[in-house]
Tab-separated table of C-alpha atoms and ligand atoms in Angstrom:
chain	number	residue	atom	x	y	z
A	109	UNK	CA	69.481	-50.717	13.171
A	110	UNK	CA	67.824	-53.520	15.142
A	111	UNK	CA	69.787	-55.301	17.804
A	112	UNK	CA	68.327	-58.249	19.687
A	113	UNK	CA	70.233	-59.578	22.679
A	114	UNK	CA	69.521	-62.636	24.815
A	115	UNK	CA	65.812	-62.723	24.027
A	116	UNK	CA	63.922	-65.479	25.890
A	117	UNK	CA	60.232	-66.275	26.133
A	118	UNK	CA	58.555	-69.209	27.873
A	119	UNK	CA	54.838	-69.965	27.658
A	120	UNK	CA	53.405	-71.729	30.674
A	121	UNK	CA	50.837	-74.216	29.424
A	122	UNK	CA	48.782	-76.938	31.093
A	123	UNK	CA	51.195	-79.520	29.745
A	124	UNK	CA	54.211	-77.645	31.069
A	125	UNK	CA	56.517	-74.816	30.008
A	126	UNK	CA	57.183	-74.190	26.310
A	127	UNK	CA	60.489	-72.447	25.709
A	128	UNK	CA	59.519	-70.582	22.536
A	129	UNK	CA	62.664	-68.385	22.462
A	130	UNK	CA	65.958	-69.252	24.099
A	131	UNK	CA	68.626	-66.577	24.389
A	132	UNK	CA	68.223	-65.287	20.820
A	133	UNK	CA	70.834	-62.735	19.731
A	134	UNK	CA	71.199	-61.148	16.290
A	135	UNK	CA	71.240	-57.793	14.579
A	136	UNK	CA	69.765	-56.282	11.439
A	137	UNK	CA	71.313	-53.598	9.262
A	138	UNK	CA	69.271	-50.699	7.935
A	139	UNK	CA	67.993	-51.410	4.437
A	140	UNK	CA	68.621	-55.150	4.340
A	141	UNK	CA	66.198	-57.995	3.693
A	142	UNK	CA	66.729	-60.532	6.448
A	143	UNK	CA	65.176	-63.989	6.236
A	144	UNK	CA	64.191	-65.664	9.495
A	145	UNK	CA	64.015	-69.350	8.652
A	146	UNK	CA	62.785	-72.278	10.672
A	147	UNK	CA	60.321	-75.175	10.675
A	148	UNK	CA	56.829	-74.999	12.158
A	149	UNK	CA	56.908	-74.459	15.924
A	150	UNK	CA	60.482	-73.095	15.843
A	151	UNK	CA	59.539	-69.806	17.524
A	152	UNK	CA	59.431	-67.557	14.449
A	153	UNK	CA	56.046	-65.948	15.123
A	154	UNK	CA	56.915	-65.452	18.790
A	155	UNK	CA	60.101	-63.662	17.743
A	156	UNK	CA	58.146	-61.516	15.289
A	157	UNK	CA	55.550	-60.658	17.937
A	158	UNK	CA	58.303	-59.624	20.356
A	159	UNK	CA	59.923	-57.438	17.680
A	160	UNK	CA	56.551	-55.844	16.923
A	161	UNK	CA	56.056	-55.178	20.656
A	162	UNK	CA	52.944	-57.357	20.721
A	163	UNK	CA	54.515	-59.855	23.121
A	164	UNK	CA	56.765	-59.165	26.099
A	165	UNK	CA	59.842	-61.364	26.319
A	166	UNK	CA	60.809	-62.731	29.766
A	167	UNK	CA	64.324	-61.414	29.371
A	168	UNK	CA	66.610	-59.793	26.834
A	169	UNK	CA	66.834	-56.548	24.977
A	170	UNK	CA	65.530	-55.166	21.689
A	171	UNK	CA	67.132	-51.974	20.408
A	172	UNK	CA	65.767	-49.986	17.503
A	173	UNK	CA	68.061	-47.195	16.306
A	174	UNK	CA	69.952	-47.618	19.588
A	175	UNK	CA	66.896	-47.177	21.790
A	176	UNK	CA	65.826	-50.000	24.113
A	177	UNK	CA	62.215	-50.329	22.982
A	178	UNK	CA	61.194	-52.695	25.780
A	179	UNK	CA	61.463	-49.905	28.318
A	180	UNK	CA	59.368	-47.288	26.529
A	181	UNK	CA	55.724	-46.500	27.257
A	182	UNK	CA	53.022	-43.972	26.464
A	183	UNK	CA	53.703	-41.574	23.592
A	184	UNK	CA	57.193	-43.027	22.984
A	185	UNK	CA	55.726	-46.511	22.598
A	186	UNK	CA	53.224	-45.120	20.091
A	187	UNK	CA	56.091	-43.579	18.111
A	188	UNK	CA	58.064	-46.846	18.135
A	189	UNK	CA	55.016	-48.836	17.013
A	190	UNK	CA	54.653	-46.498	14.016
A	191	UNK	CA	58.193	-47.441	12.956
A	192	UNK	CA	57.334	-51.134	12.673
A	193	UNK	CA	54.861	-52.429	10.088
A	194	UNK	CA	53.665	-56.011	10.478
A	195	UNK	CA	52.044	-58.293	7.921
A	196	UNK	CA	50.443	-61.147	9.817
A	197	UNK	CA	50.068	-64.682	8.566
A	198	UNK	CA	46.551	-65.040	7.143
A	199	UNK	CA	46.216	-61.279	6.371
A	200	UNK	CA	43.975	-60.396	9.374
A	201	UNK	CA	41.758	-58.101	7.285
A	202	UNK	CA	38.482	-56.760	8.657
A	203	UNK	CA	35.780	-58.214	6.442
A	204	UNK	CA	33.345	-55.405	7.200
A	205	UNK	CA	35.630	-52.750	5.638
A	206	UNK	CA	36.722	-52.298	2.052
A	207	UNK	CA	40.404	-52.320	1.037
A	208	UNK	CA	40.840	-48.582	1.665
A	209	UNK	CA	39.071	-48.823	5.035
A	210	UNK	CA	41.384	-51.641	6.113
A	211	UNK	CA	44.478	-49.676	5.162
A	212	UNK	CA	43.208	-46.539	6.943
A	213	UNK	CA	42.677	-48.381	10.221
A	214	UNK	CA	46.170	-48.018	11.793
A	215	UNK	CA	46.042	-44.261	11.161
A	216	UNK	CA	42.557	-43.966	12.639
A	217	UNK	CA	43.810	-45.759	15.736
A	218	UNK	CA	46.714	-43.301	15.873
A	219	UNK	CA	44.233	-40.423	15.807
A	220	UNK	CA	44.911	-39.096	12.277
A	221	UNK	CA	42.097	-37.075	10.781
A	222	UNK	CA	39.999	-38.959	8.227
A	223	UNK	CA	41.108	-36.892	5.242
A	224	UNK	CA	44.827	-37.398	5.868
A	225	UNK	CA	44.275	-41.082	6.701
A	226	UNK	CA	42.381	-41.573	3.439
A	227	UNK	CA	45.107	-39.876	1.365
A	228	UNK	CA	47.876	-41.857	2.976
A	229	UNK	CA	45.951	-45.135	2.654
A	230	UNK	CA	45.308	-44.372	-0.978
A	231	UNK	CA	49.032	-43.800	-1.588
A	232	UNK	CA	49.867	-47.066	0.202
A	233	UNK	CA	47.416	-48.974	-2.016
A	234	UNK	CA	49.036	-47.366	-5.086
A	235	UNK	CA	52.428	-48.578	-3.850
A	236	UNK	CA	51.235	-52.192	-3.802
A	237	UNK	CA	49.561	-51.898	-7.215
A	238	UNK	CA	45.975	-51.996	-5.958
A	239	UNK	CA	44.629	-48.562	-6.781
A	240	UNK	CA	41.887	-50.268	-8.833
A	241	UNK	CA	40.661	-52.271	-5.822
A	242	UNK	CA	40.222	-49.524	-3.206
A	243	UNK	CA	36.469	-49.970	-2.902
A	244	UNK	CA	36.492	-53.765	-2.940
A	245	UNK	CA	35.477	-55.743	0.131
A	246	UNK	CA	38.037	-58.394	1.180
A	247	UNK	CA	35.676	-61.224	0.205
A	248	UNK	CA	35.944	-60.077	-3.426
A	249	UNK	CA	39.751	-60.028	-3.458
A	250	UNK	CA	42.085	-62.870	-4.461
A	251	UNK	CA	44.645	-64.233	-1.985
A	252	UNK	CA	47.419	-62.196	-3.583
A	253	UNK	CA	45.287	-59.043	-3.485
A	254	UNK	CA	44.444	-59.591	0.203
A	255	UNK	CA	48.156	-59.949	0.880
A	256	UNK	CA	48.772	-56.652	-0.957
A	257	UNK	CA	46.123	-54.916	1.180
A	258	UNK	CA	47.812	-56.320	4.286
A	259	UNK	CA	51.168	-54.987	3.061
A	260	UNK	CA	49.641	-51.566	2.310
A	261	UNK	CA	48.166	-51.486	5.818
A	262	UNK	CA	51.612	-52.276	7.251
A	263	UNK	CA	53.165	-49.485	5.164
A	264	UNK	CA	50.584	-46.793	5.905
A	265	UNK	CA	52.313	-45.542	9.063
A	266	UNK	CA	55.487	-45.077	6.968
A	267	UNK	CA	57.512	-47.533	9.059
A	268	UNK	CA	61.269	-48.037	8.947
A	269	UNK	CA	60.905	-51.788	9.308
A	270	UNK	CA	58.507	-54.149	7.551
A	271	UNK	CA	58.047	-57.559	9.174
A	272	UNK	CA	56.197	-60.288	7.276
A	273	UNK	CA	55.088	-63.594	8.813
A	274	UNK	CA	54.993	-66.428	6.256
A	275	UNK	CA	53.860	-64.068	3.465
A	276	UNK	CA	53.788	-66.771	0.787
A	277	UNK	CA	52.520	-69.851	2.604
A	278	UNK	CA	48.867	-69.473	1.525
A	279	UNK	CA	49.643	-68.511	-2.084
A	280	UNK	CA	50.333	-70.439	-5.282
A	281	UNK	CA	53.894	-70.188	-6.570
A	282	UNK	CA	53.297	-67.539	-9.206
A	283	UNK	CA	51.337	-65.266	-6.829
A	284	UNK	CA	53.941	-65.863	-4.115
A	285	UNK	CA	56.676	-64.722	-6.498
A	286	UNK	CA	54.761	-61.571	-7.402
A	287	UNK	CA	54.386	-60.726	-3.688
A	288	UNK	CA	58.101	-61.291	-3.119
A	289	UNK	CA	58.889	-59.119	-6.129
A	290	UNK	CA	56.700	-56.394	-4.630
A	291	UNK	CA	58.483	-56.627	-1.260
A	292	UNK	CA	61.860	-56.487	-2.941
A	293	UNK	CA	60.770	-53.499	-5.035
A	294	UNK	CA	59.598	-51.661	-1.899
A	295	UNK	CA	62.917	-52.388	-0.215
A	296	UNK	CA	64.842	-51.053	-3.184
A	297	UNK	CA	62.725	-47.988	-3.826
A	298	UNK	CA	62.197	-46.839	-0.232
A	299	UNK	CA	65.128	-48.410	1.607
A	300	UNK	CA	62.765	-49.975	4.129
A	301	UNK	CA	64.364	-52.707	6.232
A	302	UNK	CA	62.577	-56.040	5.751
A	303	UNK	CA	62.364	-59.060	8.040
A	304	UNK	CA	60.666	-62.004	6.446
A	305	UNK	CA	59.720	-65.036	8.503
A	306	UNK	CA	59.327	-68.228	6.494
A	307	UNK	CA	59.661	-71.978	6.290
A	308	UNK	CA	59.689	-71.723	2.467
A	309	UNK	CA	63.373	-70.951	2.242
A	310	UNK	CA	63.815	-71.795	-1.449
A	311	UNK	CA	61.116	-69.384	-2.544
A	312	UNK	CA	61.714	-66.539	-0.100
A	313	UNK	CA	65.520	-66.913	-0.117
A	314	UNK	CA	65.605	-65.294	-3.546
A	315	UNK	CA	64.923	-61.856	-2.052
A	316	UNK	CA	66.928	-62.207	1.190
A	317	UNK	CA	70.377	-60.659	1.383
A	318	UNK	CA	71.039	-62.671	4.545
A	319	UNK	CA	69.262	-65.076	6.834
A	320	UNK	CA	69.232	-66.469	10.343
A	321	UNK	CA	67.826	-69.878	11.209
A	322	UNK	CA	65.861	-70.683	14.309
A	323	UNK	CA	64.876	-74.101	15.645
A	324	UNK	CA	63.385	-75.118	18.976
A	325	UNK	CA	63.537	-71.465	20.021
A	326	UNK	CA	67.275	-71.038	19.467
A	327	UNK	CA	69.382	-69.706	16.602
A	328	UNK	CA	70.447	-72.820	14.705
A	329	UNK	CA	74.182	-72.306	14.611
A	330	UNK	CA	76.426	-69.579	15.942
A	331	UNK	CA	77.671	-67.435	13.096
A	332	UNK	CA	75.047	-68.689	10.664
A	333	UNK	CA	73.821	-65.154	10.318
A	334	UNK	CA	77.173	-64.193	8.809
A	335	UNK	CA	76.515	-66.333	5.779
A	336	UNK	CA	75.409	-64.221	2.846
A	337	UNK	CA	73.292	-65.933	0.242
A	338	UNK	CA	70.714	-65.217	-2.411
A	339	UNK	CA	71.259	-63.419	-5.636
A	340	UNK	CA	71.149	-59.793	-4.643
A	341	UNK	CA	73.855	-59.536	-2.007
A	342	UNK	CA	76.198	-57.489	-4.130
A	343	UNK	CA	73.775	-54.671	-4.608
A	344	UNK	CA	74.471	-51.571	-2.572
A	345	UNK	CA	71.934	-50.857	0.148
A	346	UNK	CA	69.589	-48.016	-0.761
A	347	UNK	CA	70.632	-44.663	0.634
A	348	UNK	CA	68.669	-42.663	3.193
A	349	UNK	CA	66.186	-40.999	3.416
A	350	UNK	CA	64.082	-44.009	4.209
A	351	UNK	CA	60.799	-42.339	3.320
A	352	UNK	CA	59.912	-39.177	1.554
A	353	UNK	CA	57.848	-37.896	4.431
A	354	UNK	CA	54.755	-35.943	3.590
B	120	LIG	N1	50.367	-68.011	23.247
B	120	LIG	C1	50.986	-69.207	23.358
B	120	LIG	N2	50.722	-70.020	24.406
B	120	LIG	C2	51.362	-71.207	24.539
B	120	LIG	N3	52.272	-71.676	23.667
B	120	LIG	C3	52.566	-70.924	22.601
B	120	LIG	C4	51.945	-69.636	22.384
B	120	LIG	N4	52.435	-69.100	21.244
B	120	LIG	C5	53.327	-69.997	20.766
B	120	LIG	N5	53.408	-71.089	21.575
B	120	LIG	C6	54.296	-72.242	21.388
B	120	LIG	O1	55.615	-71.760	21.205
B	120	LIG	C7	56.302	-72.506	20.235
B	120	LIG	C8	56.744	-71.597	19.102
B	120	LIG	O2	55.574	-71.155	18.396
B	120	LIG	P1	55.634	-70.112	17.181
B	120	LIG	O3	56.437	-68.964	17.588
B	120	LIG	O4	54.235	-69.879	16.754
B	120	LIG	O5	56.423	-70.973	16.083
B	120	LIG	P2	56.499	-70.803	14.485
B	120	LIG	O6	55.948	-69.486	14.128
B	120	LIG	O7	57.949	-70.960	14.158
B	120	LIG	O8	55.699	-71.931	13.897
B	120	LIG	C9	55.340	-73.612	19.778
B	120	LIG	O9	55.634	-74.780	20.527
B	120	LIG	C10	53.985	-73.046	20.142
B	120	LIG	O10	53.069	-74.077	20.393
B	121	LIG	MG1	54.401	-68.962	12.861
């Protein structure tokens, strides 16, 4: 479903070039939960930002459903962006909007009318178990609840892929596990493809059907992404349709 080939990205800084991604090649199957492991500074967030089309790589190719997404623009780019939901590290919620308002935002940006945006946002908050917190401002939410709002906001465009950057790093173990359980439940019930970036491999590994490892901008070992691990690898991938579209 996603195919990444020869992806490279160098940042030019005052202290010299930083090779954040070096010739990264891997693919992701529809419906799987792929872990992207690596220590701090490995290039994980840069990879995620490239996949989410928020950063342009210097070279390489990213294909989504066979289409080279790095060459699209305009309306096509808008369509591709809708297919990818991102949960950023640190939630990135707007503190001036309540939970519902935060979740509505991507749809407002896409030009949806308010009524439809509100209904969809409300459904997304139900999906993450936060229907009782719709009117709450972020400052009144716990860390786990903020993470759920961020996940709902990523889901509101009904994406095919959900990408999460270090979703558990700011949470205590029990809350982290409940977030991972939620992500796994969403994967199983909707068939959404999940990419989860983490350095907490023990914790997050429990929901990954497969992983790749990245260090110093490069995949750690050729073939490492063929190694299946975790406890759920024998389960059949959920069947299409990916979403019950409204
Ligand atoms: N915008 C940027 N400008 C300069 N250097 C950057 C930028 N973003 C990331 N880097 C550098 O690229 C490398 C990889 O960073 P990152 O992708 O954030 O790693 P990770 O998410 O695995 O911790 C690091 O050395 C980081 O300092
Ligand atoms: Mg990072």
